[in-house]
Amino acid sequence: MAEVVVVGSGPNGLAAAVIAARAGLSVRVLEAQDEPGGGSRTAELTLPGFHHDVCAGAHPMALASPFFRAFDLAAHGVELLAPTVSYAHPLDGGVAGLAWRNLESTVADLGRDGPAWRSLFAPLVEHWPAVVELAMSDLRHPPLNVPTGVRFGLRVLEQASPLWNNRFHEDAAPAMLTGVATHAITQPRAIPAVGAGLLLGTLAHAGGWVIPRGGSQAIPDALIAELERLGGEVVTGHRVDDFAELATARAVLFDTSPAELLRIAGDRLPERYRNSLGRFRYGGAACKVDFALSGPVPWTAPGADLAGTLHLIGTRAEAMQAEKQIAAGRFADRPYVLAIQPGVVDSTRAPEGKHTFYTYAHVPNGSDRDISEDVIAQVERFAPGFRDLVLAKHVRPAAFMPAHNANYIGGDISAGAMTLRQTVFRPLARWNPYATPIPGTYLCSSSTSPGPGVHGMSGLHATHHMLRTRFGIVTDPLDLLRGEEPAYR
């Protein structure tokens, strides 16, 4: 058995594995699925030659995450393509709010609300590395850049309060901000959603929401190649059912949900800890619908055809109403639909002249309903004639999400409800949320801080604790990634 075993091969698990291997440890990754990558996989879901991202499709953190900046995806063969428009938010009447990569282009497009958008985002875009370091921290230490932390915090409080509309006069700008916040699948005015929205909104103007050429699978493939170069291995089709098979490893990292940790470790965990993990809440879910299209989506709004990502919901008030219905366990009258059209930058995703189209819609947790017709209707609302382009579709209702990723309980792609408590204390109210009561055993999934997203930072934070406490290695994981030799205390 290797010195370090990682259960699960999502981006966090692979990040942990690469760091441990860079520290000179022997590493084995065990993956239950036949293909590695967790939420960053690509497959021909509809027709031959149409390559669809199974979960994550656009990657704002691929350029921004401290882990990926140190790892350097480009140096490992991953080509990250940045659409001219990071995201678009269509409204009725053939118009759309456009988040151009260039902040000033966005300001110019937003008319009367342009100056308000600039005042909201310009200080964050100017200091975007500090914003990312704050948002991607373990949320247990003060920000290194206090002024940026204050700027970010004040903007979160504004947009999470009744003042959130005060700076805006028209519909597009507030809808754009709410569309980004709604990624969190919770009330868009909740503090965690606003924080996520401001982070993602900042990155839209600081490098963009990039799309990997060939599909999201390129990211785990690069991590696996580096792990194997360092002597580590990934074993697929290996479901861990009993902690006993891991017991000979000096350290075990679980890139899993708390529910999977409970299933595998069971009575080895103290009763109080088990009970606390059992109270971890899972939130709103997603129904994923992928389309093979005979041509590009015929958006009515100018500029929407340039966007890599689109938020299809309408006004800020509509987004609020839709998420309120989901939170109450009901289906939205018109669901929030997140769409990605990788063909705007990546012609390899489909046969020549054709396109893949990625969507998911928010639904109640555990829903087994196929809501593809609701998704098509919401796309048709902003792109009449879309239905005529559909060659094939693939639907994965929320209840079936765990079949391809056990972390998505009931279809919760955030791996845990994004409440304020479960953002600050994720998964539990402990100073070290990564360590478990079993010596040498750690949780490193999106169910830990800093939460969901393809960033590798939960894996980095957990491995930092593991290296220091289990192996006496005090070198910063980021320095290990940059080639520094491990130092022992």
XYZ file of C-alpha atoms in Angstrom:
489
model
C 0.000 0.000 0.000
C 1.194 3.501 -0.814
C 2.114 5.943 1.942
C -0.777 8.206 0.891
C -4.107 6.975 -0.474
C -6.649 9.359 -1.994
C -10.245 8.164 -2.319
C -11.803 9.933 -5.305
C -10.169 11.466 -8.372
C -11.907 14.814 -8.668
C -9.789 17.986 -8.980
C -9.336 18.252 -5.201
C -8.286 14.638 -4.809
C -5.855 14.893 -7.711
C -4.481 18.181 -6.363
C -3.816 16.465 -3.031
C -2.203 13.518 -4.802
C 0.135 15.673 -6.905
C 1.242 17.729 -3.891
C 1.921 14.589 -1.847
C 3.904 13.097 -4.748
C 5.883 16.340 -5.151
C 6.764 15.943 -1.446
C 8.381 12.612 -2.294
C 5.639 10.336 -0.942
C 4.233 7.278 -2.700
C 0.619 7.941 -3.721
C -2.304 5.873 -4.948
C -5.680 7.306 -6.016
C -8.723 5.023 -5.892
C -11.661 5.984 -8.123
C -15.020 4.184 -8.114
C -15.907 5.224 -11.677
C -14.328 3.717 -14.767
C -13.032 7.149 -15.781
C -11.130 9.548 -13.495
C -11.854 13.248 -13.071
C -14.957 13.526 -10.873
C -16.843 16.628 -11.982
C -14.285 17.432 -14.686
C -14.946 14.722 -17.222
C -15.788 14.823 -20.921
C -17.745 12.173 -22.823
C -19.710 11.571 -26.028
C -23.096 11.782 -24.333
C -25.305 12.342 -27.375
C -23.830 11.344 -30.740
C -20.386 10.185 -31.943
C -18.035 13.111 -32.350
C -19.936 15.385 -29.934
C -17.804 15.846 -26.801
C -19.786 17.049 -23.782
C -18.545 18.122 -20.352
C -20.235 15.859 -17.833
C -20.363 18.473 -15.066
C -18.038 21.502 -15.029
C -17.779 23.251 -18.386
C -16.336 26.757 -17.924
C -13.435 27.299 -15.543
C -12.926 30.778 -14.056
C -10.613 29.291 -11.416
C -8.337 27.466 -13.890
C -6.388 30.702 -14.402
C -6.965 32.163 -10.952
C -6.730 29.411 -8.324
C -3.451 29.560 -6.353
C -3.126 25.807 -6.884
C -3.498 25.999 -10.659
C -1.316 29.110 -10.908
C 1.492 27.201 -9.179
C 0.822 23.966 -11.084
C 0.647 25.866 -14.420
C -1.885 24.036 -16.571
C -0.496 25.538 -19.780
C 2.943 24.097 -19.037
C 1.269 20.700 -18.712
C -0.374 20.887 -22.124
C -3.798 22.300 -21.238
C -4.913 25.003 -23.665
C -7.319 27.363 -21.936
C -9.481 29.323 -24.374
C -11.043 32.596 -23.265
C -14.272 33.739 -24.992
C -14.456 37.442 -25.789
C -17.576 37.615 -23.599
C -17.157 35.687 -20.348
C -20.900 35.421 -19.803
C -24.113 36.867 -21.175
C -27.454 37.436 -19.486
C -30.265 37.699 -22.061
C -33.432 39.613 -21.259
C -36.755 39.705 -23.079
C -36.847 42.078 -26.025
C -33.673 40.916 -27.780
C -31.118 42.510 -25.448
C -28.522 41.046 -23.105
C -26.113 42.167 -20.440
C -22.620 41.220 -21.603
C -19.663 40.647 -19.281
C -16.819 41.309 -21.680
C -13.347 40.225 -20.611
C -12.483 43.907 -20.837
C -14.136 45.734 -17.945
C -14.427 49.031 -19.800
C -16.220 47.361 -22.716
C -18.780 46.072 -20.214
C -19.123 49.523 -18.666
C -19.720 51.048 -22.092
C -22.415 48.472 -22.902
C -24.352 49.036 -19.674
C -25.284 52.654 -20.369
C -26.526 54.454 -17.247
C -25.427 51.535 -15.071
C -21.920 51.411 -16.522
C -20.348 53.697 -13.896
C -22.027 51.687 -11.122
C -20.603 48.452 -12.565
C -17.162 50.054 -12.727
C -17.307 51.266 -9.126
C -18.424 47.812 -7.989
C -15.815 45.767 -9.847
C -12.832 47.955 -10.775
C -11.150 47.825 -7.328
C -11.669 44.050 -7.211
C -10.400 43.467 -10.751
C -7.318 45.614 -10.051
C -6.466 43.418 -7.047
C -7.926 40.134 -8.278
C -5.155 37.866 -6.877
C -5.926 39.162 -3.383
C -9.661 38.601 -3.942
C -8.959 35.017 -4.986
C -6.619 34.372 -2.062
C -9.327 35.594 0.312
C -12.110 33.559 -1.272
C -9.977 30.427 -1.733
C -8.470 30.436 1.769
C -9.404 27.940 4.470
C -11.571 30.762 5.914
C -9.759 30.424 9.245
C -7.166 33.186 8.889
C -7.375 36.958 8.247
C -6.787 38.128 4.657
C -3.198 38.874 3.694
C -4.370 42.012 1.862
C -6.622 43.730 4.398
C -7.748 46.677 2.195
C -8.947 44.277 -0.524
C -10.636 42.131 2.116
C -12.508 45.206 3.355
C -13.499 46.250 -0.178
C -14.771 42.779 -0.943
C -16.607 42.481 2.378
C -18.379 45.828 2.007
C -19.589 44.887 -1.464
C -20.869 41.550 -0.201
C -22.786 43.270 2.582
C -24.295 45.779 0.146
C -25.505 43.149 -2.311
C -26.777 40.913 0.511
C -28.909 43.719 1.967
C -31.997 45.710 0.952
C -29.532 48.195 -0.586
C -28.647 45.795 -3.393
C -30.630 47.694 -6.059
C -29.645 51.195 -4.982
C -26.708 51.607 -7.338
C -28.594 50.376 -10.445
C -31.225 52.076 -12.621
C -31.913 49.552 -15.399
C -32.441 45.784 -15.648
C -29.315 44.357 -17.281
C -26.622 45.071 -14.665
C -28.520 43.767 -11.609
C -29.692 40.749 -13.598
C -26.089 39.991 -14.594
C -24.924 40.108 -10.997
C -27.807 37.952 -9.791
C -27.271 35.455 -12.591
C -23.705 34.881 -11.422
C -24.691 34.685 -7.751
C -27.298 32.044 -8.581
C -24.520 29.589 -9.472
C -24.603 28.792 -5.727
C -28.139 27.283 -6.054
C -29.430 29.291 -3.124
C -31.138 32.642 -2.616
C -29.127 35.110 -4.764
C -29.096 37.666 -1.949
C -27.651 35.225 0.587
C -24.121 36.145 1.675
C -22.469 32.981 0.241
C -24.183 33.502 -3.116
C -23.220 37.170 -3.260
C -19.628 36.314 -2.344
C -19.485 33.705 -5.107
C -21.076 36.131 -7.556
C -18.583 38.904 -6.827
C -15.656 36.478 -7.095
C -16.845 35.037 -10.414
C -17.812 38.481 -11.670
C -14.324 39.745 -10.900
C -12.720 36.845 -12.754
C -14.932 37.512 -15.780
C -12.884 40.710 -16.256
C -9.532 39.297 -15.067
C -8.585 36.632 -17.558
C -12.096 35.399 -18.322
C -14.092 32.216 -17.838
C -11.866 29.921 -19.812
C -12.824 26.685 -21.572
C -10.229 23.904 -22.011
C -9.660 22.846 -25.598
C -11.090 19.386 -26.091
C -13.118 19.424 -22.885
C -12.806 19.681 -19.133
C -11.215 16.217 -19.053
C -7.980 17.963 -20.075
C -7.558 19.266 -16.512
C -7.629 15.928 -14.612
C -5.660 14.327 -17.455
C -2.848 16.844 -16.889
C -2.877 16.245 -13.132
C -2.834 12.472 -13.621
C 0.050 12.685 -16.085
C 2.083 14.655 -13.556
C 1.163 12.259 -10.753
C 2.269 9.275 -12.831
C 5.495 11.051 -13.808
C 6.211 11.341 -10.084
C 5.563 7.626 -9.560
C 1.948 7.791 -8.329
C -0.941 5.807 -9.750
C -4.680 6.111 -10.334
C -6.788 2.961 -10.048
C -10.236 3.296 -11.656
C -13.259 1.059 -11.171
C -12.266 0.610 -7.521
C -15.081 1.390 -5.090
C -13.948 1.540 -1.476
C -16.520 -0.069 0.816
C -14.513 -0.699 3.979
C -11.932 1.488 5.672
C -9.985 -1.661 6.547
C -8.466 -1.787 3.055
C -6.957 1.657 3.646
C -5.634 1.015 7.136
C -2.023 0.290 6.136
C -1.550 3.730 4.492
C 0.127 6.380 6.636
C -2.435 8.940 5.444
C -5.795 8.791 3.676
C -7.539 11.734 2.001
C -11.226 11.483 1.112
C -12.252 13.527 -1.909
C -15.824 12.522 -1.048
C -18.962 13.863 0.536
C -19.398 13.478 4.296
C -22.024 10.833 3.490
C -19.418 8.716 1.671
C -16.933 9.138 4.515
C -19.624 7.901 6.913
C -20.433 4.960 4.653
C -16.813 3.861 4.391
C -15.464 4.635 7.869
C -18.641 3.903 9.835
C -18.092 2.988 13.475
C -14.402 3.836 13.294
C -15.551 7.440 13.680
C -16.613 8.605 17.166
C -20.372 8.825 17.635
C -20.381 12.592 18.173
C -18.441 13.186 14.949
C -20.697 10.759 13.051
C -23.780 12.553 14.286
C -22.345 15.939 13.279
C -21.498 14.716 9.775
C -24.973 13.222 9.527
C -26.441 16.691 10.066
C -24.508 18.140 7.119
C -27.143 19.497 4.747
C -27.336 19.038 1.001
C -28.946 21.780 -1.033
C -30.724 22.541 -4.286
C -29.863 20.384 -7.255
C -29.390 20.401 -11.006
C -30.887 18.508 -13.912
C -28.227 18.335 -16.645
C -29.304 18.440 -20.298
C -26.772 18.201 -23.124
C -27.595 18.833 -26.777
C -26.027 17.975 -30.103
C -26.924 20.811 -32.486
C -26.842 21.146 -36.254
C -25.653 24.763 -35.973
C -25.006 27.622 -33.525
C -27.753 28.789 -31.158
C -29.737 31.631 -32.836
C -29.653 34.158 -30.001
C -31.791 37.237 -30.541
C -29.565 39.531 -28.471
C -26.432 40.852 -30.190
C -23.284 39.660 -28.461
C -24.803 36.540 -26.912
C -23.230 34.514 -29.713
C -19.778 35.515 -28.389
C -20.358 34.321 -24.830
C -18.945 31.088 -23.493
C -21.529 30.970 -20.684
C -25.093 32.285 -20.473
C -27.539 32.656 -17.605
C -31.104 32.125 -18.834
C -33.627 33.395 -16.297
C -34.574 36.983 -17.164
C -34.662 39.757 -14.581
C -33.263 39.843 -11.060
C -36.802 39.460 -9.701
C -37.370 36.331 -11.810
C -34.156 34.760 -10.528
C -35.173 35.499 -6.941
C -38.593 33.928 -7.473
C -37.199 30.825 -9.179
C -34.669 30.141 -6.415
C -37.312 30.764 -3.757
C -39.419 28.017 -5.314
C -36.456 25.600 -5.441
C -35.614 26.312 -1.799
C -39.202 25.429 -0.893
C -38.848 22.079 -2.659
C -40.954 23.091 -5.679
C -40.117 23.323 -9.371
C -39.669 26.839 -10.712
C -42.280 28.071 -13.172
C -39.374 29.131 -15.363
C -36.153 27.516 -14.131
C -32.746 29.119 -13.902
C -30.748 27.590 -16.752
C -26.980 27.846 -17.002
C -25.787 27.259 -20.564
C -22.336 26.853 -22.093
C -21.541 26.977 -25.803
C -17.915 25.798 -26.055
C -17.983 26.067 -29.840
C -17.472 29.832 -29.638
C -13.792 29.111 -28.951
C -13.310 25.352 -29.414
C -14.129 23.775 -32.769
C -12.961 20.333 -31.581
C -16.105 19.658 -29.544
C -18.323 18.684 -32.488
C -18.114 17.693 -36.188
C -17.514 20.571 -38.579
C -20.414 23.025 -38.699
C -22.137 21.442 -35.703
C -22.099 22.307 -32.000
C -22.415 20.891 -28.518
C -24.604 22.814 -26.095
C -24.390 22.330 -22.327
C -27.196 23.222 -19.916
C -28.328 22.549 -16.416
C -31.442 23.765 -14.660
C -32.012 24.159 -10.934
C -34.469 21.672 -9.424
C -35.360 20.413 -5.922
C -32.910 17.983 -4.365
C -33.627 14.372 -5.276
C -35.828 15.184 -8.279
C -36.100 12.381 -10.832
C -37.994 14.573 -13.306
C -36.760 15.089 -16.854
C -37.187 18.838 -17.306
C -35.559 19.063 -20.715
C -38.724 20.574 -22.205
C -38.569 23.380 -19.618
C -34.926 23.932 -20.539
C -35.731 24.041 -24.258
C -38.540 26.519 -23.589
C -36.200 28.778 -21.631
C -33.609 28.686 -24.441
C -36.322 29.292 -27.065
C -37.400 32.348 -25.065
C -34.095 34.018 -25.965
C -33.234 32.056 -29.125
C -36.346 31.264 -31.182
C -35.715 28.327 -33.500
C -33.367 26.533 -31.099
C -35.584 23.441 -31.023
C -35.175 22.945 -34.770
C -31.392 22.598 -34.354
C -31.513 19.729 -31.861
C -30.089 16.517 -33.337
C -30.025 14.640 -30.019
C -30.158 15.291 -26.296
C -28.924 13.564 -23.163
C -30.718 14.122 -19.857
C -29.447 13.334 -16.372
C -32.073 14.176 -13.710
C -30.835 15.261 -10.307
C -31.639 11.958 -8.596
C -29.296 10.145 -11.008
C -26.314 12.470 -10.531
C -24.750 10.259 -7.808
C -24.516 7.411 -10.328
C -21.623 9.256 -12.016
C -20.382 11.194 -8.977
C -21.263 9.985 -5.479
C -20.483 13.433 -4.049
C -23.578 14.923 -5.693
C -26.132 13.817 -3.108
C -29.605 14.190 -4.621
C -28.056 16.144 -7.485
C -26.436 18.787 -5.275
C -23.466 19.705 -7.486
C -22.117 21.985 -4.724
C -21.548 18.916 -2.481
C -23.373 20.628 0.362
C -25.896 23.435 0.777
C -24.313 26.889 0.471
C -25.755 28.312 3.671
C -23.775 30.875 5.649
C -22.974 28.310 8.349
C -21.946 25.659 5.838
C -19.732 28.117 4.011
C -17.815 29.315 7.052
C -17.919 25.950 8.856
C -17.618 23.410 6.080
C -18.388 20.628 6.852
C -18.241 21.146 10.633
C -17.527 23.898 13.146
C -13.909 22.836 13.782
C -10.690 24.847 13.629
C -9.277 22.178 11.309
C -12.221 21.085 9.141
C -10.047 18.729 7.071
C -8.786 16.392 9.812
C -11.089 13.639 11.071
C -10.882 11.868 14.451
C -9.190 8.898 12.750
C -5.432 9.609 12.891
C -4.001 10.374 9.469
C -7.430 10.612 7.814
C -8.604 13.804 6.119
C -11.555 15.141 4.129
C -10.500 17.173 1.076
C -13.597 17.485 -1.133
C -15.809 20.436 -2.062
C -17.679 19.672 1.149
C -14.783 21.447 2.900
C -13.605 25.056 2.617
C -13.472 26.920 0.326
C -16.336 24.948 -1.249
C -17.436 24.046 -4.783
C -15.564 24.761 -7.985
C -12.691 23.354 -10.009
C -9.852 24.988 -8.068
C -8.003 22.234 -6.180
C -7.809 24.366 -3.049
C -9.665 22.025 -0.710
C -7.140 19.370 -1.677
C -4.280 21.802 -1.127
C -5.441 22.885 2.340
C -6.061 19.316 3.496
C -2.684 18.158 2.194
C -0.947 21.083 3.897
C -2.261 19.820 7.249
C -1.458 16.208 6.369
C 2.140 16.881 5.358
C 2.866 18.919 8.468
C 1.164 16.752 11.087
C 1.636 13.272 9.608
C 4.991 13.524 7.852
C 6.676 16.542 9.429
C 6.993 18.310 6.054
C 6.749 22.059 6.587
C 7.282 23.314 3.019
C 4.335 25.299 1.657
C 2.437 23.122 -0.867
C 2.573 25.942 -3.409
C 6.360 25.957 -3.133
C 6.395 22.180 -3.657
C 4.398 22.698 -6.850
C 6.945 25.266 -7.996
C 9.757 22.742 -7.584
C 11.089 23.425 -4.092
C 12.407 20.403 -2.207
C 10.455 19.320 0.890
C 11.830 20.510 4.248
C 11.282 18.606 7.489
C 10.911 20.062 10.943
